Short mmCIF file of C-alpha atoms in Angstrom, two decimals:
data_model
loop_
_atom_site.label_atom_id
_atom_site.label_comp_id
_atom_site.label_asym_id
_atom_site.label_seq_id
_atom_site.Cartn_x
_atom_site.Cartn_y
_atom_site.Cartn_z
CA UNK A 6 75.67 8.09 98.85
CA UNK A 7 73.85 8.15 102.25
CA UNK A 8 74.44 5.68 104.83
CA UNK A 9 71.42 4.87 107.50
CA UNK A 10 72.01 3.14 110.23
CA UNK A 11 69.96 3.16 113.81
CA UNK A 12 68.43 6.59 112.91
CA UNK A 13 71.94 7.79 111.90
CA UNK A 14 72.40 9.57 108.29
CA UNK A 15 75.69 9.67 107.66
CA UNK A 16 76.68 11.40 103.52
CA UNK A 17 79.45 12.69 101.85
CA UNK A 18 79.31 16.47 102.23
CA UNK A 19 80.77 16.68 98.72
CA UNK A 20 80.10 14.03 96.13
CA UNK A 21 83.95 13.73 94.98
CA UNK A 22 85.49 14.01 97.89
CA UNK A 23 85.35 10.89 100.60
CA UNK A 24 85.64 13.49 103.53
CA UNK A 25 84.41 15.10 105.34
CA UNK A 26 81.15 12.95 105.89
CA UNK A 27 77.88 14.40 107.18
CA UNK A 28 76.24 12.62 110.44
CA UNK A 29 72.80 13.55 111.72
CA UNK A 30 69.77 12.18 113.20
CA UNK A 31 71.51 10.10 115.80
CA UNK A 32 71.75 11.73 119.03
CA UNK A 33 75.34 13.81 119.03
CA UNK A 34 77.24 11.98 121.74
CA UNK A 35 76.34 8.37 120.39
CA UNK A 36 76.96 8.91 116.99
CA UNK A 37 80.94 10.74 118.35
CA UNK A 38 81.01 7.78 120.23
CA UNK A 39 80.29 5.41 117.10
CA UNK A 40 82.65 7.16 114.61
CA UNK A 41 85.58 7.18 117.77
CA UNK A 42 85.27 2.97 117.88
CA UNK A 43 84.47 2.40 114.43
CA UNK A 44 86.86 4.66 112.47
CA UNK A 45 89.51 5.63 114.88
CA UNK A 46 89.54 2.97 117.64
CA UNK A 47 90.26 5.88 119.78
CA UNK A 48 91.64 5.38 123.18
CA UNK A 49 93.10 9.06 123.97
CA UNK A 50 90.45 11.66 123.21
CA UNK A 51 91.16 15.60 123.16
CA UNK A 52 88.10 17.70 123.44
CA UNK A 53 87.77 21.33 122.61
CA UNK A 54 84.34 22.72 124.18
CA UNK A 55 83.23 25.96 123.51
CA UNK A 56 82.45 27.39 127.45
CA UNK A 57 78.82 28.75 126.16
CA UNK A 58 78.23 24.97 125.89
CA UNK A 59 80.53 23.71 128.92
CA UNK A 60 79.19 26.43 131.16
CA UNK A 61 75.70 26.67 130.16
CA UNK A 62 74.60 23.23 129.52
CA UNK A 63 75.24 19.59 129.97
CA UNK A 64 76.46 19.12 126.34
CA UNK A 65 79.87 19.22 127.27
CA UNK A 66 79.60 16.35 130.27
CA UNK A 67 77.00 14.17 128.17
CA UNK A 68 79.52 14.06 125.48
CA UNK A 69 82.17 13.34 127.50
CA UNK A 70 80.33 10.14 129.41
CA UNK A 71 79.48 9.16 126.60
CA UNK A 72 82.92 8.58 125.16
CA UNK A 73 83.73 6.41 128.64
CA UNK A 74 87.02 7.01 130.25
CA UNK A 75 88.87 7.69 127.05
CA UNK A 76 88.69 11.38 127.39
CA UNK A 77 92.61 12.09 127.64
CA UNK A 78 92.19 16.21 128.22
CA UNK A 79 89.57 18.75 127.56
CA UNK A 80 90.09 22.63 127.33
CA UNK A 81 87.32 24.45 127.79
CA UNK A 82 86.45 27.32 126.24
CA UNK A 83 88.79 29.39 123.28
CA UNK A 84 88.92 33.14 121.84
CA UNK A 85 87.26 34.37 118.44
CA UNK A 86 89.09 34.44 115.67
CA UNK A 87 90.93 31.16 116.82
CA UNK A 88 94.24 33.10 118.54
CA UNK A 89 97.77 31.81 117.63
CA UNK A 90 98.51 31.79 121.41
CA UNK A 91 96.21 29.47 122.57
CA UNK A 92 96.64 27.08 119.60
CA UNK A 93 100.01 26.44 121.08
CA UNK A 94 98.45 25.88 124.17
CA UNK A 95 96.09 23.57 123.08
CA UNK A 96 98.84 21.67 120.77
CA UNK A 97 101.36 21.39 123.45
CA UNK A 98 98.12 19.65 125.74
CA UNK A 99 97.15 17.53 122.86
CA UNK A 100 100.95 16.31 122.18
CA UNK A 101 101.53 15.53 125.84
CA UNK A 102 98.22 13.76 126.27
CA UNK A 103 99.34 11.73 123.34
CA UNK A 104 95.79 11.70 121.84
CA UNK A 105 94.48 9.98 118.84
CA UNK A 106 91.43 11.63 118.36
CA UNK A 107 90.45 15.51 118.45
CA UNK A 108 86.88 16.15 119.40
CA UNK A 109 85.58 19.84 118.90
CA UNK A 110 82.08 21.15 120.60
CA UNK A 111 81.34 24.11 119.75
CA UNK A 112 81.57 26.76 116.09
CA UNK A 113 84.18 27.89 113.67
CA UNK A 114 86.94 29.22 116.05
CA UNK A 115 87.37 26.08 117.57
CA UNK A 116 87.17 24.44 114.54
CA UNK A 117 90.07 26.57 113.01
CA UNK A 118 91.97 25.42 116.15
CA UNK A 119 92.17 22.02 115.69
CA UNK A 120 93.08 21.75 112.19
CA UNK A 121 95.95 24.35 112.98
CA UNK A 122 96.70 21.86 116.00
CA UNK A 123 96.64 18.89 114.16
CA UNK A 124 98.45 20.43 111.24
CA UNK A 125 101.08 21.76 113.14
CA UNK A 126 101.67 18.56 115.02
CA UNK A 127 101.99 16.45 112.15
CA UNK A 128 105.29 18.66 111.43
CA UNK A 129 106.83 19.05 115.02
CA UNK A 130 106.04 22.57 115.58
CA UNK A 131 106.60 24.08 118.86
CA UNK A 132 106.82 27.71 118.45
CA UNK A 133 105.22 30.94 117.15
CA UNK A 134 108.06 31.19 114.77
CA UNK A 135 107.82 27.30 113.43
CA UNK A 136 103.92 27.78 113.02
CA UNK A 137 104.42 30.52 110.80
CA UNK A 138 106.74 28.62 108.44
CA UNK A 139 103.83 26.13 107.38
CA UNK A 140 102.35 27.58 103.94
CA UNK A 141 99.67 30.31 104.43
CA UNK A 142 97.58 32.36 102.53
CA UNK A 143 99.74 35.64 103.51
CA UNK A 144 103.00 34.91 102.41
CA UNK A 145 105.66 33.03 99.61
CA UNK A 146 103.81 29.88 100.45
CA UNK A 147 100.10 30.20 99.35
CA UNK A 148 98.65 26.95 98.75
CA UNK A 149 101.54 25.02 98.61
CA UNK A 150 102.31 21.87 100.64
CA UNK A 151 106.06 22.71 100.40
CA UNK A 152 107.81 19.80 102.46
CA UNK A 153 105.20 19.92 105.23
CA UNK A 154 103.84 16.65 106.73
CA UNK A 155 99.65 16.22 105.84
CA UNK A 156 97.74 16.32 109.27
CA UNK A 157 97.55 12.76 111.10
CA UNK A 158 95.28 13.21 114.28
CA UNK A 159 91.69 12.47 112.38
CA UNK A 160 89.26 15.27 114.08
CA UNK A 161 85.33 14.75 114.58
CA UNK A 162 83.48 18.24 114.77
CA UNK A 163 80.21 18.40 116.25
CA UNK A 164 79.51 22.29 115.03
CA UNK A 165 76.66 24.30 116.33
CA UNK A 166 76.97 27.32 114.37
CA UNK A 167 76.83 28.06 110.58
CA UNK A 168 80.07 29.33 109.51
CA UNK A 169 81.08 25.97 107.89
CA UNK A 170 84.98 26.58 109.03
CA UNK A 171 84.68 22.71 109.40
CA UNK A 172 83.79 21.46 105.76
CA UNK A 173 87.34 23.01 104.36
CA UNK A 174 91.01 22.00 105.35
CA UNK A 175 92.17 25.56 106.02
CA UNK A 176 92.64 27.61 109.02
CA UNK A 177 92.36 30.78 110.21
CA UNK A 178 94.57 31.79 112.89
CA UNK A 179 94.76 35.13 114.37
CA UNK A 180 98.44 36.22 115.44
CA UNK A 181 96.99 38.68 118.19
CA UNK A 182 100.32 40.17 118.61
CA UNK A 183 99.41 42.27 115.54
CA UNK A 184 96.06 41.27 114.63
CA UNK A 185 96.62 39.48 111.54
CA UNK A 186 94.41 36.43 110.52
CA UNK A 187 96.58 33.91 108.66
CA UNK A 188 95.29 31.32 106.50
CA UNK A 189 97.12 28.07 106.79
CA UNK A 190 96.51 25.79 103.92
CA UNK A 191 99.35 23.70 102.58
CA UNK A 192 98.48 19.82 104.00
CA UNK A 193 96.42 20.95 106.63
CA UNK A 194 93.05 18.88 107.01
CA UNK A 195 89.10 19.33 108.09
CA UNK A 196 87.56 17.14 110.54
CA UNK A 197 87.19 13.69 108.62
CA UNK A 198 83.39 13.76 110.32
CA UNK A 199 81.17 16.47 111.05
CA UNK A 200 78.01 15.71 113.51
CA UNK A 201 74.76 18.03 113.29
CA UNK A 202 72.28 18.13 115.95
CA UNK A 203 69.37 20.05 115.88
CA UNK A 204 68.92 19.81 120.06
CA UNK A 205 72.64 21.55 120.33
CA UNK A 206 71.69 24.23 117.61
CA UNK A 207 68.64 25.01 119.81
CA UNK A 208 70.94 25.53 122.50
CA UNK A 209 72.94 28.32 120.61
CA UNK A 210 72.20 32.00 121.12
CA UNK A 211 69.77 33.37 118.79
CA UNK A 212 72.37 36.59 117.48
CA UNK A 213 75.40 33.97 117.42
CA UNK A 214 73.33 31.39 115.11
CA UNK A 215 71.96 33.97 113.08
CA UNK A 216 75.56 35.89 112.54
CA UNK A 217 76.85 32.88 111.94
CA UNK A 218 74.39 32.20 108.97
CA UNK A 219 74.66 35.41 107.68
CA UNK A 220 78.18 34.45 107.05
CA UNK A 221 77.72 31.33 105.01
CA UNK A 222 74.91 33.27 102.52
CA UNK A 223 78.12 35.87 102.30
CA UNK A 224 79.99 32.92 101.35
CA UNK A 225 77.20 31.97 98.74
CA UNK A 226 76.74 35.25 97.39
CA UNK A 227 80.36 36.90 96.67
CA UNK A 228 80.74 33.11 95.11
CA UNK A 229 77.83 34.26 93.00
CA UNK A 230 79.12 37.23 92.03
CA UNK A 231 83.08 36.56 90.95
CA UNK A 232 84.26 37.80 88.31
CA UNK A 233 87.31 34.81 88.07
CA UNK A 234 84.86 31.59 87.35
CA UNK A 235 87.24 28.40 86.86
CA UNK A 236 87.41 26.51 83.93
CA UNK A 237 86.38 23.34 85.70
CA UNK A 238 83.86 23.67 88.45
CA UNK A 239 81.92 26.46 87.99
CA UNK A 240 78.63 25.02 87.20
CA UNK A 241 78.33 22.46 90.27
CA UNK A 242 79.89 25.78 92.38
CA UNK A 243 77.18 28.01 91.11
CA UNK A 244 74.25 25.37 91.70
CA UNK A 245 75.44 25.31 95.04
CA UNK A 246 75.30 28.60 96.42
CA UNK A 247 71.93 29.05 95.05
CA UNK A 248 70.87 26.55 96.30
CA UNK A 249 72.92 27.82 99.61
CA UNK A 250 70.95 31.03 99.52
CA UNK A 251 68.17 29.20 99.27
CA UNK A 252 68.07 27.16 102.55
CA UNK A 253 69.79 29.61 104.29
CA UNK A 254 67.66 32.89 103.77
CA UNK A 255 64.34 31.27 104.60
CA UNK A 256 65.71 29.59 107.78
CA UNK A 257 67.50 32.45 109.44
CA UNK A 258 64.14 34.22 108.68
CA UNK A 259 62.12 31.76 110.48
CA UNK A 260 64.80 31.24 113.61
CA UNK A 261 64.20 35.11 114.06
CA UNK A 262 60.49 34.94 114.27
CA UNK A 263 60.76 31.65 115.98
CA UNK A 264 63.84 30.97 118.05
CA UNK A 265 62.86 27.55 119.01
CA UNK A 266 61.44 25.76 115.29
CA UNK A 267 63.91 23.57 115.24
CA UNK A 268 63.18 22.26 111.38
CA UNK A 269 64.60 25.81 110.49
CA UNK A 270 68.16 25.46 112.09
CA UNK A 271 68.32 21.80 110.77
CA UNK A 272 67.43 23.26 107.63
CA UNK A 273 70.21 26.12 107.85
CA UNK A 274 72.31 23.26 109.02
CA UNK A 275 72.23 21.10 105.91
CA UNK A 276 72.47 24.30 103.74
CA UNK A 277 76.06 24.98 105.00
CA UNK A 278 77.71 22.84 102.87
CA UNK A 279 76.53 23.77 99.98
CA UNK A 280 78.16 27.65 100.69
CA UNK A 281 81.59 25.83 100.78
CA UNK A 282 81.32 24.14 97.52
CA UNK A 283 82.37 27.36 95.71
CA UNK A 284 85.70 27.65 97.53
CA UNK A 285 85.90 23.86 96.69
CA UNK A 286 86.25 24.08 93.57
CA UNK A 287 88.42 27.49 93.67
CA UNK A 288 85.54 29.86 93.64
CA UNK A 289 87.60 32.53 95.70
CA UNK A 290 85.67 35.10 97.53
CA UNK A 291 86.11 38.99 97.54
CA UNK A 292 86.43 41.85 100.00
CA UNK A 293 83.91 41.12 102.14
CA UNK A 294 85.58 38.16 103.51
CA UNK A 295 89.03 40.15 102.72
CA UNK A 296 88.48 42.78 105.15
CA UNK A 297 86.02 40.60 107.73
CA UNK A 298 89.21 38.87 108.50
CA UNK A 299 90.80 42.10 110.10
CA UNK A 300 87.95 43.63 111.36
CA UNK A 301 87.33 40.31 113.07
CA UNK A 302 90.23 40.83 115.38
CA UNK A 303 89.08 44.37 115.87
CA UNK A 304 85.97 42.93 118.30
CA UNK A 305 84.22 42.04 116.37
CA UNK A 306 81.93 38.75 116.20
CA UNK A 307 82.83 36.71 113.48
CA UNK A 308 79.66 36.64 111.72
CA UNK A 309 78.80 39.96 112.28
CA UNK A 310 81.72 40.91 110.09
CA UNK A 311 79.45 40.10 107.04
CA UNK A 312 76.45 41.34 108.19
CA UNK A 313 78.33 45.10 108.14
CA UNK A 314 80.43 44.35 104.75
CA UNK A 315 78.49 42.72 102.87
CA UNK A 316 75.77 45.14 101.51
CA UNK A 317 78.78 48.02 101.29
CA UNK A 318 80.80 45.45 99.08
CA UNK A 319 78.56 44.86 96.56
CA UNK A 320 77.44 48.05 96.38
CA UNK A 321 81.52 49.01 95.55
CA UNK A 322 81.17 46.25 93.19
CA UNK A 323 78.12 46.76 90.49
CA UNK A 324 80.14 48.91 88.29
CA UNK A 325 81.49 45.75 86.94
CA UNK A 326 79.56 42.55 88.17
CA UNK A 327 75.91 44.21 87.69
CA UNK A 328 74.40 41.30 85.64
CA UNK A 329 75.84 38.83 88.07
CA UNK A 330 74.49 41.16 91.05
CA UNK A 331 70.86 41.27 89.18
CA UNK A 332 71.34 36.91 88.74
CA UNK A 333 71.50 37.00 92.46
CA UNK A 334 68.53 39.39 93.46
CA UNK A 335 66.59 37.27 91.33
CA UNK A 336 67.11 34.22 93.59
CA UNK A 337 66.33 36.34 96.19
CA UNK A 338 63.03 37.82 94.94
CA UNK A 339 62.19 34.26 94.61
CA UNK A 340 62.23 33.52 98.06
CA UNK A 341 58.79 34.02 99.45
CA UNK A 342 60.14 34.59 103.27
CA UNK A 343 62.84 37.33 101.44
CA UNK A 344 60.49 39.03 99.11
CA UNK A 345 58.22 39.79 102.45
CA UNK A 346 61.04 41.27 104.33
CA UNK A 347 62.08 43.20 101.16
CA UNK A 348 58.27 44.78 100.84
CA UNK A 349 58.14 45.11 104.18
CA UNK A 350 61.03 47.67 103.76
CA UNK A 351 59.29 49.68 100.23
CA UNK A 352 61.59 47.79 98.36
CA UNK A 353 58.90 46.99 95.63
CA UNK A 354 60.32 47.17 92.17
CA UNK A 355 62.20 43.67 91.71
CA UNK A 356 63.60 45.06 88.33
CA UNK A 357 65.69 48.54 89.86
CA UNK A 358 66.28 47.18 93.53
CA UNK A 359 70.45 46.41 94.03
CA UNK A 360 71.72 43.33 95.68
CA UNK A 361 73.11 45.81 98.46
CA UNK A 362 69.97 46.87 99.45
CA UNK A 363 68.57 43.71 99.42
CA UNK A 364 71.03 42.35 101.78
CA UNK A 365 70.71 45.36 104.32
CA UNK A 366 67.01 44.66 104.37
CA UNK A 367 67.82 40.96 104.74
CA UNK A 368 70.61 41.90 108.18
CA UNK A 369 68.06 44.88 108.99
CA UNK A 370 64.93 41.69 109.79
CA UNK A 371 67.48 39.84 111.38
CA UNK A 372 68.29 42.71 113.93
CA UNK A 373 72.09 42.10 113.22
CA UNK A 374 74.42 45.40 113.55
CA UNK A 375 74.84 46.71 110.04
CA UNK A 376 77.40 49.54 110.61
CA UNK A 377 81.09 50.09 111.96
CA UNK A 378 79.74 52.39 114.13
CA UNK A 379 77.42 49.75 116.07
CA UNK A 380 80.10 47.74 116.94
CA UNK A 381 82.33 50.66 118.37
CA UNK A 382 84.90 50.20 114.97
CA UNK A 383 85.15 54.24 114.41
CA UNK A 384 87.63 56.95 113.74
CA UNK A 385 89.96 57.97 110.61
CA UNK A 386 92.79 55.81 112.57
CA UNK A 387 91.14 52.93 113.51
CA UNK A 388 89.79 52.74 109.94
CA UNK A 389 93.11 53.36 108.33
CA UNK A 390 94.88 50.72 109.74
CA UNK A 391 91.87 47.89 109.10
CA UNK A 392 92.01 49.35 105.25
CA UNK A 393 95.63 48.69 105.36
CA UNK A 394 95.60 45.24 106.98
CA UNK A 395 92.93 43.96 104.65
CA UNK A 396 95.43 43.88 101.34
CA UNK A 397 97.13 41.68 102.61
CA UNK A 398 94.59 39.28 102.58
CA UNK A 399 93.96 37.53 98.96
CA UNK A 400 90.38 37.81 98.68
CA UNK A 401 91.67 41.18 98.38
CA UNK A 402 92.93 40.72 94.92
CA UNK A 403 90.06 38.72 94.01
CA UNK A 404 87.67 40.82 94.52
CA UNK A 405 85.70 41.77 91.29
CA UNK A 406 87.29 44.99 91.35
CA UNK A 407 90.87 43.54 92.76
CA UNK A 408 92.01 45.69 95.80
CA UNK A 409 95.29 47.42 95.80
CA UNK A 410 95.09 50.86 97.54
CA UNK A 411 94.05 51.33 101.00
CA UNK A 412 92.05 54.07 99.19
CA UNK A 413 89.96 51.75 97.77
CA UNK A 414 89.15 49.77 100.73
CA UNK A 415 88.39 53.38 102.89
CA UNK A 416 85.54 53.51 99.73
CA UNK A 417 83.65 50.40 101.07
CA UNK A 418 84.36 51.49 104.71
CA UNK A 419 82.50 54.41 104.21
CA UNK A 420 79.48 52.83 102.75
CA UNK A 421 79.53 50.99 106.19
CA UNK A 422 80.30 53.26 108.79
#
């Protein structure tokens, strides 16, 4: 249930789980400032500012006078794909500082960071080799708490991109040493608050925020198209990413015509959560997201990963998820904003049109890159050795047709290049 409170809206993001809550409609800095007194008492605030908002606006020093002296340490700025390196960094800063409170400003990398941080605290680590011992999703330990610690340093996210790294516990962490993106799960945490502001999301570049939301409908969509639905779940999962699609498609539409509505990002804002609902409730997701997490590290924006893998992976796919495909370009077709864009581009017969091609026309209006080759991923080498990476990833296996031979990943490369 919603609480209001001096123009503040603050909601459970999901309804059976008491965190993360959702704040918005309070200015972002008062309502940090509110949640650090009220539910922390914090005294020793970390912040970790993306530097597109620390260099190029005062978001970064209106939060932090806002939170009045008890800013302990701030680092400015972090890599994509959230790299194992600085984490250590950061967590080293954060231990010395002896904070109480993480603060992150800024989208999913730094997110990722500081639930690795605070994870990783919680159980003494101080090394490469002692972060890699806490469960992950590529190794022994998948999902398993093992004798790990749960996360104690409570985090408050104020996100300004669409990703939605910040409504789960796990974290991706890049090991740039070899490019490998591990998922930590185990008793790793989310932020225990997440603030939205639509006058921050204004301030985001137009490609990042639409990437971004190209990569939460990804989310929604291979959700929607699994072939491994859970006994328990399913039917609040699949509500969601409908309705995910839903608020999403029309309001990354919109931002592209209009950069500056601001009822569209809030709109693509409040839709996030419902693309994480799936994963919630152990909706796994498939090779898009399996091989996004190598090509990531490759140079590629994180976002953008989808918007070149997502059309090619469903097209791989409708040998054996067809009717689920079809369920999906229905919701799509429904969409009044889509079903322009989609006769726009002679795609006029609702009853023979794929879901890939829908989604290309979808990234095509959104003037996102849609090919390997636009974001300089080419060659047989280069392309062998992201093919190889991605199995290890498990959305590999989950995919609707499960992923075992580099072969078969080169298939959906191709379909992208």
């Amino acid at each position: 249930m919603a609480e209001i409170d001096d123009d503040e809206i603050c909601e459970q993001a999901f309804s059976d789980y008491a965190e993360p809550r959702i704040s918005y409609g309070m200015p972002y800095a008062e309502a940090c400032r509110k949640h650090a007194d009220l539910d922390y008492k914090a005294t020793k605030i970390y912040i970790i500012a993306s530097r597109s908002l620390a260099d190029g606006s005062p978001a970064l020093k209106i939060l932090e006078e806002a939170l009045q002296g008890r800013v302990a340490g701030i680092r400015v700025g972090m890599s994509q794909h959230t790299l194992m390196s600085e984490c250590l960094e950061i967590m080293k800063e954060v231990h010395d500082k002896d904070a109480d409170l993480i603060v992150t400003l800024g989208g999913g990398s730094i997110s990722d960071a500081s639930k690795i941080i605070a994870y990783a605290l919680a159980n003494n680590v101080e090394s490469k080799a002692q972060l890699l011992e806490l469960p992950h999703a590529i190794g022994p330990k998948l999902g398993l708490g093992g004798n790990t610690n749960p996360s104690k340093i409570p985090i408050i996210a104020i996100s300004t991109t669409l990703s939605g790294a910040e409504y789960i516990p796990f974290a991706g962490v890049t090991d740039e040493a070899d490019d490998v993106k591990y998922q930590f799960t185990g008793n790793s945490k989310g932020p225990a608050v997440i603030i939205l502001s639509e006058t921050l999301a204004l301030t985001v570049p137009v490609r990042t925020w639409l990437a971004s939301g190209v990569r939460a409908v990804d989310h929604c969509v291979e959700a929607l198209c699994t072939l491994k639905r859970p006994e328990k779940g399913w039917e609040e999962a699949e509500a969601a990413a409908i309705e995910g699609v839903r608020c999403l498609v029309p309001s990354l539409l919109r931002t592209k015509k209009d950069a500056s509505n601001a009822e569209s990002r809030r709109l693509a804002q409040l839709g996030v959560k419902h693309s994480l609902v799936p994963l919630k409730n152990r909706v796994f997701k498939g090779a898009s997201h399996a091989i996004g997490h190598f090509l990531g590290p490759m140079g590629v924006a994180h976002g953008e990963t989808s918007c070149i893998l997502m059309s090619a992976t469903h097209k791989y796919n409708a040998e054996v998820n067809l009717q689920e495909q079809k369920a999906v370009c229905k919701v799509l077709w429904d969409i009044p904003d889509a079903k322009e864009v989609f006769l726009q581009y002679g795609l006029s017969d609702e009853d023979i049109t794929d879901l890939g091609d829908l989604l290309d026309a979808f990234v095509k209006e959104l003037g996102l890159p849609r090919s390997l080759s636009e974001v300089g991923v080419t060659g047989l080498e280069k392309l062998a050795t992201l093919a190889q990476k991605s199995l290890k990833d498990p959305y590999a296996r989950t995919n609707p047709i499960p992923l075992t031979t580099p072969e078969q990943v080169m298939e959906i490369l191709q379909l992208c290049k």
